XYZ file of C-alpha atoms in Angstrom:
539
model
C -16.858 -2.106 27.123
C -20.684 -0.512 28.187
C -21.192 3.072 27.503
C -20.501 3.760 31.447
C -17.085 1.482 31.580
C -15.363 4.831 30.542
C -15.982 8.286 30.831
C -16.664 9.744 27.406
C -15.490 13.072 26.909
C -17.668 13.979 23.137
C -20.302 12.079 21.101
C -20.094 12.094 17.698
C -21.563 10.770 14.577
C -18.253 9.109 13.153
C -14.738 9.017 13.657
C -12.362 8.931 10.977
C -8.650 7.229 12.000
C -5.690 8.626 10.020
C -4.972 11.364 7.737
C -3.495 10.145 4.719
C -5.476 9.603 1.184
C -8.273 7.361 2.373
C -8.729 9.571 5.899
C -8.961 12.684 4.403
C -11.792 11.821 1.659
C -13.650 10.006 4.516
C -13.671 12.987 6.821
C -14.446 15.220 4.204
C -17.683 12.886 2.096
C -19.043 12.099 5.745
C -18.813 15.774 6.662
C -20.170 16.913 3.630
C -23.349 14.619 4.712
C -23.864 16.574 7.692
C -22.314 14.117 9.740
C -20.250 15.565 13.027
C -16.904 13.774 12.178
C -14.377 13.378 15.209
C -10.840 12.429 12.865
C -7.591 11.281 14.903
C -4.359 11.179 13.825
C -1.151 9.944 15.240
C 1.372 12.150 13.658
C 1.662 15.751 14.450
C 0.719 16.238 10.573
C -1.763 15.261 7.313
C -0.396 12.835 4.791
C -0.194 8.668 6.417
C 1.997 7.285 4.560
C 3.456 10.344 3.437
C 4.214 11.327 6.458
C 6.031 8.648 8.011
C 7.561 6.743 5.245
C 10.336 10.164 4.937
C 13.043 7.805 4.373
C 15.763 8.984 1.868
C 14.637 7.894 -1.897
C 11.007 7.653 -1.017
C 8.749 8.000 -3.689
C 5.655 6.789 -5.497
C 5.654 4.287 -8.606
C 2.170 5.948 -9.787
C 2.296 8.459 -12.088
C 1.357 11.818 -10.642
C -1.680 11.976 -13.438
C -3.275 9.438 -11.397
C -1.683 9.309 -7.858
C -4.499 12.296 -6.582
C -8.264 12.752 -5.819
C -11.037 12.699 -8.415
C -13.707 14.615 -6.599
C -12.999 18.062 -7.164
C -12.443 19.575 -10.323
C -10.880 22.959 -8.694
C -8.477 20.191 -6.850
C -7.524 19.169 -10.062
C -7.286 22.664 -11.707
C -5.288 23.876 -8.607
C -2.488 21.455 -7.922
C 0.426 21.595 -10.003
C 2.811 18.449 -10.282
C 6.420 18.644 -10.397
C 7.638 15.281 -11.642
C 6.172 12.459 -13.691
C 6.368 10.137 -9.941
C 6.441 12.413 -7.354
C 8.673 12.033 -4.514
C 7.764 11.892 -0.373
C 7.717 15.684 -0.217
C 5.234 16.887 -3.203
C 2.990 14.291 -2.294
C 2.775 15.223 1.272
C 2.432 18.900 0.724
C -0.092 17.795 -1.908
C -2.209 16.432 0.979
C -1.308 19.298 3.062
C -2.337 21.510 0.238
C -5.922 19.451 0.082
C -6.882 19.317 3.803
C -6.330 23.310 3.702
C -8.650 23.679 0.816
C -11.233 21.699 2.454
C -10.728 23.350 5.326
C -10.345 19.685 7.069
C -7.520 20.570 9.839
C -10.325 21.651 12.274
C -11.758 18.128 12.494
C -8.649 16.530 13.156
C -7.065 15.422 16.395
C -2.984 15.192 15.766
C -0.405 13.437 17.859
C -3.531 11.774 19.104
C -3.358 7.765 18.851
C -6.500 5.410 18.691
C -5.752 2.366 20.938
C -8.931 0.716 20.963
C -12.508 0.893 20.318
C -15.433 -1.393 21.610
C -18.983 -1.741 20.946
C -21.535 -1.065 22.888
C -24.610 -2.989 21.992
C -27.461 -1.391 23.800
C -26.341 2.053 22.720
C -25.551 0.652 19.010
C -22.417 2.768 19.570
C -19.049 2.428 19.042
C -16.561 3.593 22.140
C -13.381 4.828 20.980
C -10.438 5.664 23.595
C -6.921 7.624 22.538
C -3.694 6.802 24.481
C -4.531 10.414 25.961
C -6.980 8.313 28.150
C -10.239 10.337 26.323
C -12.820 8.669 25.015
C -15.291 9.295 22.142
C -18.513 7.564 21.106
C -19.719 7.741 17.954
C -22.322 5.547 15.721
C -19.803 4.887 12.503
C -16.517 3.586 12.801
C -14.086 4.425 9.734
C -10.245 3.058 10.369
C -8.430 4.722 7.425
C -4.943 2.839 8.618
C -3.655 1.703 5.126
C -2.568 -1.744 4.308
C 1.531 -0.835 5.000
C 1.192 1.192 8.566
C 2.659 -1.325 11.079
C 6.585 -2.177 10.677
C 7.847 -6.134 10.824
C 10.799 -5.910 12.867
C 13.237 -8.731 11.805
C 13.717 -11.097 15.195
C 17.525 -10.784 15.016
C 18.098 -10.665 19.308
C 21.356 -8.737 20.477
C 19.313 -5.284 19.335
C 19.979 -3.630 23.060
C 23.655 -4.139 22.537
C 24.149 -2.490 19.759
C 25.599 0.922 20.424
C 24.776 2.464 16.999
C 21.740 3.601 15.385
C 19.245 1.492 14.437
C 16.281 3.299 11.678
C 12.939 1.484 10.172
C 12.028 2.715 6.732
C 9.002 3.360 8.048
C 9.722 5.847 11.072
C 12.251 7.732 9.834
C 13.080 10.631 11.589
C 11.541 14.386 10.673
C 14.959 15.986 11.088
C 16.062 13.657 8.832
C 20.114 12.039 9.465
C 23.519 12.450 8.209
C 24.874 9.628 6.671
C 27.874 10.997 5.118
C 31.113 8.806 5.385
C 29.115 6.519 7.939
C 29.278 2.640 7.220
C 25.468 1.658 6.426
C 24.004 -1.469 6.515
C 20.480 -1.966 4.930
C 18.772 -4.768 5.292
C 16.134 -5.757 2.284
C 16.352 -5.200 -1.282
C 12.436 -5.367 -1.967
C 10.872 -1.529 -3.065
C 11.438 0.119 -0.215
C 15.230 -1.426 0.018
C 15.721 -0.282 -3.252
C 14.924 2.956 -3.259
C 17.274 3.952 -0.145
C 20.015 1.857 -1.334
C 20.052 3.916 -4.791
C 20.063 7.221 -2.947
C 22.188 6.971 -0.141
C 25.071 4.831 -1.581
C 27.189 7.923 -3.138
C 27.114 9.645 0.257
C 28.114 6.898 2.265
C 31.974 5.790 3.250
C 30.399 2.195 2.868
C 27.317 0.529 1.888
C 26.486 -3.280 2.798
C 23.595 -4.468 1.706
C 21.480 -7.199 3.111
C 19.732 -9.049 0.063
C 17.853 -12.418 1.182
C 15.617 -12.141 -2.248
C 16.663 -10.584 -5.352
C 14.094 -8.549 -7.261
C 13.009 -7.651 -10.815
C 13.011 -3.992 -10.979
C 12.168 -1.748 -14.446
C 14.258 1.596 -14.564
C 11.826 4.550 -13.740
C 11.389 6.884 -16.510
C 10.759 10.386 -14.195
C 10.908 13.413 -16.459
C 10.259 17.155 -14.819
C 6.321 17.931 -15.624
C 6.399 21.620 -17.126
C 2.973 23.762 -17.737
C 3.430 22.571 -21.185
C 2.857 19.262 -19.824
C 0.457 19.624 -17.087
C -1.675 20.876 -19.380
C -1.381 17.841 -21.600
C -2.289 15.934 -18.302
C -5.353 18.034 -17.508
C -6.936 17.503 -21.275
C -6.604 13.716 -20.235
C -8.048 14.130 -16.440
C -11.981 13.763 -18.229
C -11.065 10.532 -19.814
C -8.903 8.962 -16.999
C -11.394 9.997 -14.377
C -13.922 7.001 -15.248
C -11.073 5.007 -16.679
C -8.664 4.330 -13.474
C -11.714 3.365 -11.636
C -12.307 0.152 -14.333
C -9.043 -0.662 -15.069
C -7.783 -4.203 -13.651
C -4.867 -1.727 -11.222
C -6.395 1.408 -10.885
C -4.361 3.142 -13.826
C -5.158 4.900 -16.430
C -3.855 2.227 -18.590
C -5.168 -1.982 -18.630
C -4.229 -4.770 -19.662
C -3.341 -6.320 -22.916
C -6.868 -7.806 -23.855
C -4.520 -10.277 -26.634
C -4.058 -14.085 -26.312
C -0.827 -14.670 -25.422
C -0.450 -18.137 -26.980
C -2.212 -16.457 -30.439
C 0.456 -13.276 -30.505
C 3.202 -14.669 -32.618
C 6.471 -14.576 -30.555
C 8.102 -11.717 -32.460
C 5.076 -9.825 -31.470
C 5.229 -10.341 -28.192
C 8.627 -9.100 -28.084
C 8.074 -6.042 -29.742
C 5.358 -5.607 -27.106
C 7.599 -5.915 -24.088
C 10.172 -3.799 -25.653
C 7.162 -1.366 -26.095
C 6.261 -1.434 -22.258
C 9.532 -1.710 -20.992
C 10.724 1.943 -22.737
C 7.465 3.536 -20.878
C 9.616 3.151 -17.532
C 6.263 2.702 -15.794
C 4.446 0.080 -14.043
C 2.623 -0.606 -17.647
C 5.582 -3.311 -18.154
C 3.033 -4.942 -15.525
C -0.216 -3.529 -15.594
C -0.607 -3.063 -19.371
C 0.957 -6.855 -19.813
C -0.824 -9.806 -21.538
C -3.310 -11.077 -18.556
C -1.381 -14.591 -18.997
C 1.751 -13.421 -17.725
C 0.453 -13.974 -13.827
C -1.750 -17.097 -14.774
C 0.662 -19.328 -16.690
C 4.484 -20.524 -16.203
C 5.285 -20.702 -19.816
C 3.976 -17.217 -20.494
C 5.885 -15.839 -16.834
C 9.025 -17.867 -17.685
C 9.402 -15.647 -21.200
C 8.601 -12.271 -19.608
C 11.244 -12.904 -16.573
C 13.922 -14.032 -19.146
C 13.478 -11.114 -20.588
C 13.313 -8.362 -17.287
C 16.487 -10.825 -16.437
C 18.089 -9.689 -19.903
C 17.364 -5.970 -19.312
C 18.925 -6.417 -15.827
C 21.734 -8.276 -16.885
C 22.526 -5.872 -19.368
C 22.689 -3.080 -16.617
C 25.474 -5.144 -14.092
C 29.450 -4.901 -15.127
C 30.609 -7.529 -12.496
C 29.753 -10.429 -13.475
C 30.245 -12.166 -10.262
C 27.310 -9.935 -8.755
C 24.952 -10.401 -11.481
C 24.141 -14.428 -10.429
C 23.043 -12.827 -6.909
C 21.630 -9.707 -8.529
C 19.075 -11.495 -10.579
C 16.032 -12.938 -9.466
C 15.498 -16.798 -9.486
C 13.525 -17.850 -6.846
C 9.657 -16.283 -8.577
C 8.624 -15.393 -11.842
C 8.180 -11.747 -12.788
C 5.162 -10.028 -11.655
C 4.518 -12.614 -8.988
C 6.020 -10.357 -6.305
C 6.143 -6.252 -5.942
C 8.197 -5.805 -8.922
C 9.373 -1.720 -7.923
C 10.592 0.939 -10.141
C 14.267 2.040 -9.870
C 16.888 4.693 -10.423
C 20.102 3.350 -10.933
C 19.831 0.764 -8.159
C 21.759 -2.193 -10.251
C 24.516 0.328 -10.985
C 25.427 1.338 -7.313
C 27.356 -2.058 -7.156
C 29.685 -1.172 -9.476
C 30.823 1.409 -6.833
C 34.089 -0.159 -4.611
C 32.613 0.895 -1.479
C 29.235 -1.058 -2.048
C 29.243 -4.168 -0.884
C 26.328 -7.286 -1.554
C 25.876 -9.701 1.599
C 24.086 -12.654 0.290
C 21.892 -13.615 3.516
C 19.950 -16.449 1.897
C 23.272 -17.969 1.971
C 24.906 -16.958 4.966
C 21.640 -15.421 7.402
C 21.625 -12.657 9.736
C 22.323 -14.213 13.353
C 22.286 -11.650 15.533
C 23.049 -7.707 16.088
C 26.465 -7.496 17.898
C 27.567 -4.156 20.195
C 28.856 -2.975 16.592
C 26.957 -4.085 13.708
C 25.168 -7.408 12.606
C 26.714 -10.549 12.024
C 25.993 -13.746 9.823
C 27.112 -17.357 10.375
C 30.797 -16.956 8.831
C 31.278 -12.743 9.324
C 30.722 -9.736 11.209
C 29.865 -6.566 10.105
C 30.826 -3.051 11.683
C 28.245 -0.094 11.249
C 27.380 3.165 12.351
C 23.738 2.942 10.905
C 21.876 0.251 10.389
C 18.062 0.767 8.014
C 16.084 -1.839 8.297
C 13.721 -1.657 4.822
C 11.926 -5.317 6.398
C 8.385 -4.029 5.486
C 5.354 -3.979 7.213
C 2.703 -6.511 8.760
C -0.062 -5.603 5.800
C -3.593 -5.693 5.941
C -3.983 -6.658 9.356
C -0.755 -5.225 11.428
C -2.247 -1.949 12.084
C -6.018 -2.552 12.547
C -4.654 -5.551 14.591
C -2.479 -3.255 16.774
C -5.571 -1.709 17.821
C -7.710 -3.450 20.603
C -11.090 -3.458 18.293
C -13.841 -5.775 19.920
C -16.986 -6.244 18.706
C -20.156 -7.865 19.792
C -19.698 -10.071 23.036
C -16.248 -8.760 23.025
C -15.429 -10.061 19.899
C -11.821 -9.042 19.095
C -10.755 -8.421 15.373
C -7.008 -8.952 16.062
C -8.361 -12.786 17.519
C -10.390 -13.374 14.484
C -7.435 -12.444 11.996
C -5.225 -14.238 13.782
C -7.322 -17.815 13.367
C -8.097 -16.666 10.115
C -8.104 -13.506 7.297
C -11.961 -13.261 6.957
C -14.644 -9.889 5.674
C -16.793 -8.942 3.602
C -15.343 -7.120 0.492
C -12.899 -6.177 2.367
C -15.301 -3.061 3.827
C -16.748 -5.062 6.909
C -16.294 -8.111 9.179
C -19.431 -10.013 10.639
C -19.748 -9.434 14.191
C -18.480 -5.679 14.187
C -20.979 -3.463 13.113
C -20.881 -0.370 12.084
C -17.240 -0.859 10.879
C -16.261 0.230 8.023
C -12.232 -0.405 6.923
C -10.679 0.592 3.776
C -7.415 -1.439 2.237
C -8.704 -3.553 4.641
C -7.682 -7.646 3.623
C -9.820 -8.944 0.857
C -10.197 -5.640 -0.859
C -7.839 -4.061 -3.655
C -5.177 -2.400 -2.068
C -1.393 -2.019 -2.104
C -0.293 -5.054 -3.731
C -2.873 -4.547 -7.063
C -4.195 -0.885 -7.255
C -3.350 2.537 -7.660
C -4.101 3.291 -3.772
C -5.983 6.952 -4.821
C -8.358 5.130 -6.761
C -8.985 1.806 -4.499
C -9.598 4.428 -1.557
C -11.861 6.922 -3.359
C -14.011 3.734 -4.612
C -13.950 2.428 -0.893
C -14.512 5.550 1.107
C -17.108 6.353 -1.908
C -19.107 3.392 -1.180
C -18.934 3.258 2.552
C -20.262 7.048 2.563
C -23.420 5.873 0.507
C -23.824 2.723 2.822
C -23.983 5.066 5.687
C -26.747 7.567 3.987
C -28.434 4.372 3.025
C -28.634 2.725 6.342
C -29.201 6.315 7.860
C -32.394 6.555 5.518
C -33.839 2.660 6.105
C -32.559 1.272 9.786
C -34.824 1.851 12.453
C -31.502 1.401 14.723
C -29.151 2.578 11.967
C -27.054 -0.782 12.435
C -24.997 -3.055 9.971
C -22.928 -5.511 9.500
C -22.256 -8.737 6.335
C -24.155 -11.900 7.079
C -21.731 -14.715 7.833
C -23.058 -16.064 4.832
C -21.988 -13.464 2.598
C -18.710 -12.820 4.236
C -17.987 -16.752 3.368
C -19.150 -16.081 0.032
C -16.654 -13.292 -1.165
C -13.903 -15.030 0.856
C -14.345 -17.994 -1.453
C -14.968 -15.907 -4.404
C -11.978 -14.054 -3.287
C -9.974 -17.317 -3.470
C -11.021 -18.634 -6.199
C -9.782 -15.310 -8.287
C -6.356 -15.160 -6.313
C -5.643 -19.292 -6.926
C -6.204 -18.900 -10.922
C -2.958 -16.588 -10.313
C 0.736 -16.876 -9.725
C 1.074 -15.011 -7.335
C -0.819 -17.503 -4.665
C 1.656 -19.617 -5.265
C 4.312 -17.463 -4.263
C 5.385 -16.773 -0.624
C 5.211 -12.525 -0.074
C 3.720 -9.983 1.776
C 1.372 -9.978 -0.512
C 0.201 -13.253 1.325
C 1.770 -12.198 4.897
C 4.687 -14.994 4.175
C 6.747 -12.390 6.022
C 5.287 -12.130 9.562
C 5.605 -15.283 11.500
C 2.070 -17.531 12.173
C 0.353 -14.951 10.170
C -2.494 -17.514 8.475
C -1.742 -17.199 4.585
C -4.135 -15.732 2.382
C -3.526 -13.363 -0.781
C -4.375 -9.922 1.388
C -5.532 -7.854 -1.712
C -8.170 -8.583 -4.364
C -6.869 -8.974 -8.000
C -8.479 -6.509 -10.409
C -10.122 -3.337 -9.440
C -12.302 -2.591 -11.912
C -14.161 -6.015 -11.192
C -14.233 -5.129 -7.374
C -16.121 -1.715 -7.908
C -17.927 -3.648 -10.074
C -19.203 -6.496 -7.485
C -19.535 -3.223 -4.737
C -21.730 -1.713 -6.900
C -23.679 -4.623 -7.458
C -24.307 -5.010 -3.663
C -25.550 -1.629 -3.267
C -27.882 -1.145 -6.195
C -29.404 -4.557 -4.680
C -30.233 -2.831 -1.546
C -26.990 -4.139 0.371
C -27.443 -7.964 -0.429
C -25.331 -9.650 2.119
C -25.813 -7.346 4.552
C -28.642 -6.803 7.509
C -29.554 -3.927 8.342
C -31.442 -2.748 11.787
């Protein structure tokens, strides 16, 4: 697209897509640097993920003590946390309750959705046009999209037929739905699965449940924070503030520095008893390093989550489908639950073993499988999302010579750091593939250390390019995808097909889509920009 292709309606000096944790620090570090910040949001509201994934259950695994900004000290001192993990609704007013105090609402387009932006080389300008058929051009491009924005819709056909309703996790509606006495069907068990399933199945007159892959799960420990112990939390925020940033997850808590093979067994048992009782993600962040490297060490850790689930499940002909088999612990998104193993003791739940007998096809009144049908009023698909690339892809981004980012990613999951791709310049992507994200970090802290580091790239190439242009050498983009590699294949969890690898979207090319181990990642950004952007040319 040249400047003159479409009519532009404002020029600004960046724009800022989304409004949820990564969006909102953008818009607000790139404003504070006297930057004229166009932001554009597709929801009538402030919050991302928070805002769309509304679905009942929904909740964060992070604690609360981490799962918020570091910038501010009067955010800190202002915000008061209700529970340990917070649920959908304190952490989107918590957003709500940050873009007021930074007065960032006035910079923000809502209900306004980015459909595609092209660069226009002569100008050294990006063109960005909404589906309201305006058109913006600005210099810096800043996607803040997150890495789980774009459903997978499972390709059962019959959909059209069905005459009941049909919900994705993922876009569930504002208004919210009654699903008292209805007969549910959810389809996937994996975090999101879980976390309806536990909530909805005492309301419903029946629950079937659509499990293809069985999942560790630790039971979430989720006590009511009192000012007793927020304050507690706040005499902590000093030392956790530098501490989440070089932790292997983002947490305030790391890894077990011990050699598994020279911790005598009884000690190592005593240490997952430890981290199990913290009903946290520490079972897997604060684990011995060797439990995602090496089979022997992963095959004694998943004996014993299998034990603790075991122990949890009275029918005994459930418990075989209940526990996981098919990966070792840790190797997947193992999620936090409440009560989730203990629904299927109630009559009305039922456990439809799809690996077994698949899903065919939707039918006028349900969903049926090779040998049964099944008759529901509501049907929740919890299938998950195209990560790392679905949403960015969705977007018709084309760089120079009409380069387009959705035809690169689709021949092959390529950038640099996971903060830029070679051939788009001046675009800058957060949680984009190749950087920490989802799958391995506390997503606060991976976004503050992105958006951080993309705001000083900006003042640095503001300060030193005669055309105020960059973009990764192809060299260097090669580079960090090998290095990249080379980190993920020491693990586990390469070998095991996920979303964490895009194993769920069909012809997706397979690569881990999120760094392992934060704290070395902010380490290696660092590193770039203390050597004056090494790896990258600047204009």
């Amino acid at each position: 697209m040249s400047q003159n292709a479409t009519e532009v309606a404002r020029d600004c000096d960046a724009v800022v897509i989304g409004a949820g944790f990564a969006g909102l620090y953008a818009l607000h570090r790139l404003r504070g640097m006297g930057l004229d910040v166009c932001a554009f949001e597709a929801g009538s509201g402030v919050g991302g993920t928070w805002y769309w994934n509304r679905y009942p259950g929904a909740r964060t695994d992070s604690e609360a003590e981490v799962y918020q900004y570091w910038f501010s000290d009067e955010l800190l001192a202002e915000w008061n946390w209700q529970e340990r993990f917070p649920a959908q609704a304190e952490t989107e007013r918590y957003l709500n309750f940050v873009a007021d105090r930074l007065d960032l609402r006035k910079d923000i387009a809502f209900n306004t959705r980015v459909t595609a932006a092209h660069w226009d080389e002569a100008a050294a300008r990006w063109v960005v046009q909404t589906d309201g058929g305006d058109a913006v051009r600005c210099r810096w491009l800043v996607p803040c999209l997150g890495p789980l924005s774009e459903p997978a819709e499972p390709p059962f056909p019959g959909r059209e037929a069905y005459r009941g309703t049909v919900l994705h996790t993922a876009r569930w509606p504002r208004e919210g739905i009654d699903l008292k006495g209805k007969r549910v069907g959810v389809v996937g068990t994996a975090a999101t699965g879980i976390q309806v399933i536990q909530t909805i199945a005492h309301e419903v007159g029946a629950l079937y449940v659509f499990q293809r892959t069985a999942n560790y799960t630790i039971p979430m420990r989720n006590p009511k924070v009192d000012d007793a112990a927020r304050e507690r939390m706040r005499a902590r925020y000093p030392e956790n503030r530098q501490r989440v940033f070089d932790s292997f997850i983002g947490f305030h808590f790391d890894l077990d520095p011990r050699d598994w093979d020279q911790v005598p067994k009884e000690e190592r048992r005593r240490t997952l008893e430890a981290l199990w009782d913290k009903g946290s993600l520490q079972f897997w962040g604060s684990n011995f390093i060797k439990v995602i490297m090496d089979e022997a060490a992963n095959r004694e850790v998943s004996d014993f989550v299998r034990e603790k689930m075991r122990a949890r499940i009275r029918k005994p002909e459930l418990a075989e489908k209940l526990l996981p088999t098919t990966h070792g612990f840790g190797t997947r998104r193992t999620p936090l639950d409440s009560g989730y193993l203990e629904v299927f003791d109630l009559d009305h739940v039922h456990l439809v073993d799809v690996r077994a007998d698949p899903i065919q096809a939707f039918t006028d009144t349900g969903l049926k499988t090779g040998t049964a049908a099944y008759e529901l009023d509501v049907i929740i698909l919890a299938t998950g999302f195209d990560a790392g690339t679905g949403t960015l892809g969705r977007l018709d981004i084309r760089g120079r010579d009409g380069l387009s980012l959705k035809d690169e990613w689709k021949k092959e999951i390529s950038t640099a750091m996971g903060l830029q791709k070679n051939g788009f310049p001046n675009l800058f992507m957060t949680a984009a593939p190749l950087a920490p994200s989802a799958a391995f970090c506390n997503m606060p802290t991976c976004l503050q250390q992105q958006v951080d580091w993309i705001a000083d790239c900006i003042d640095h190439v503001r300060r030193t390019g005669d055309r105020q242009v960059i973009e990764p050498t192809p060299e260097f983009e090669a580079q960090w995808v090998k290095h990249h590699d080379e980190v993920a294949n020491a693990t586990l969890i390469a070998k095991t097909p996920s979303w964490w690898l895009g194993s769920n979207v069909p012809g997706k090319p397979q690569r881990l889509l999120s760094y392992i181990g934060a704290g070395n990642y902010r380490q290696a950004c660092n590193d770039v920009a203390q050597r004056g952007y090494a790896g990258f040319v600047i204009s």
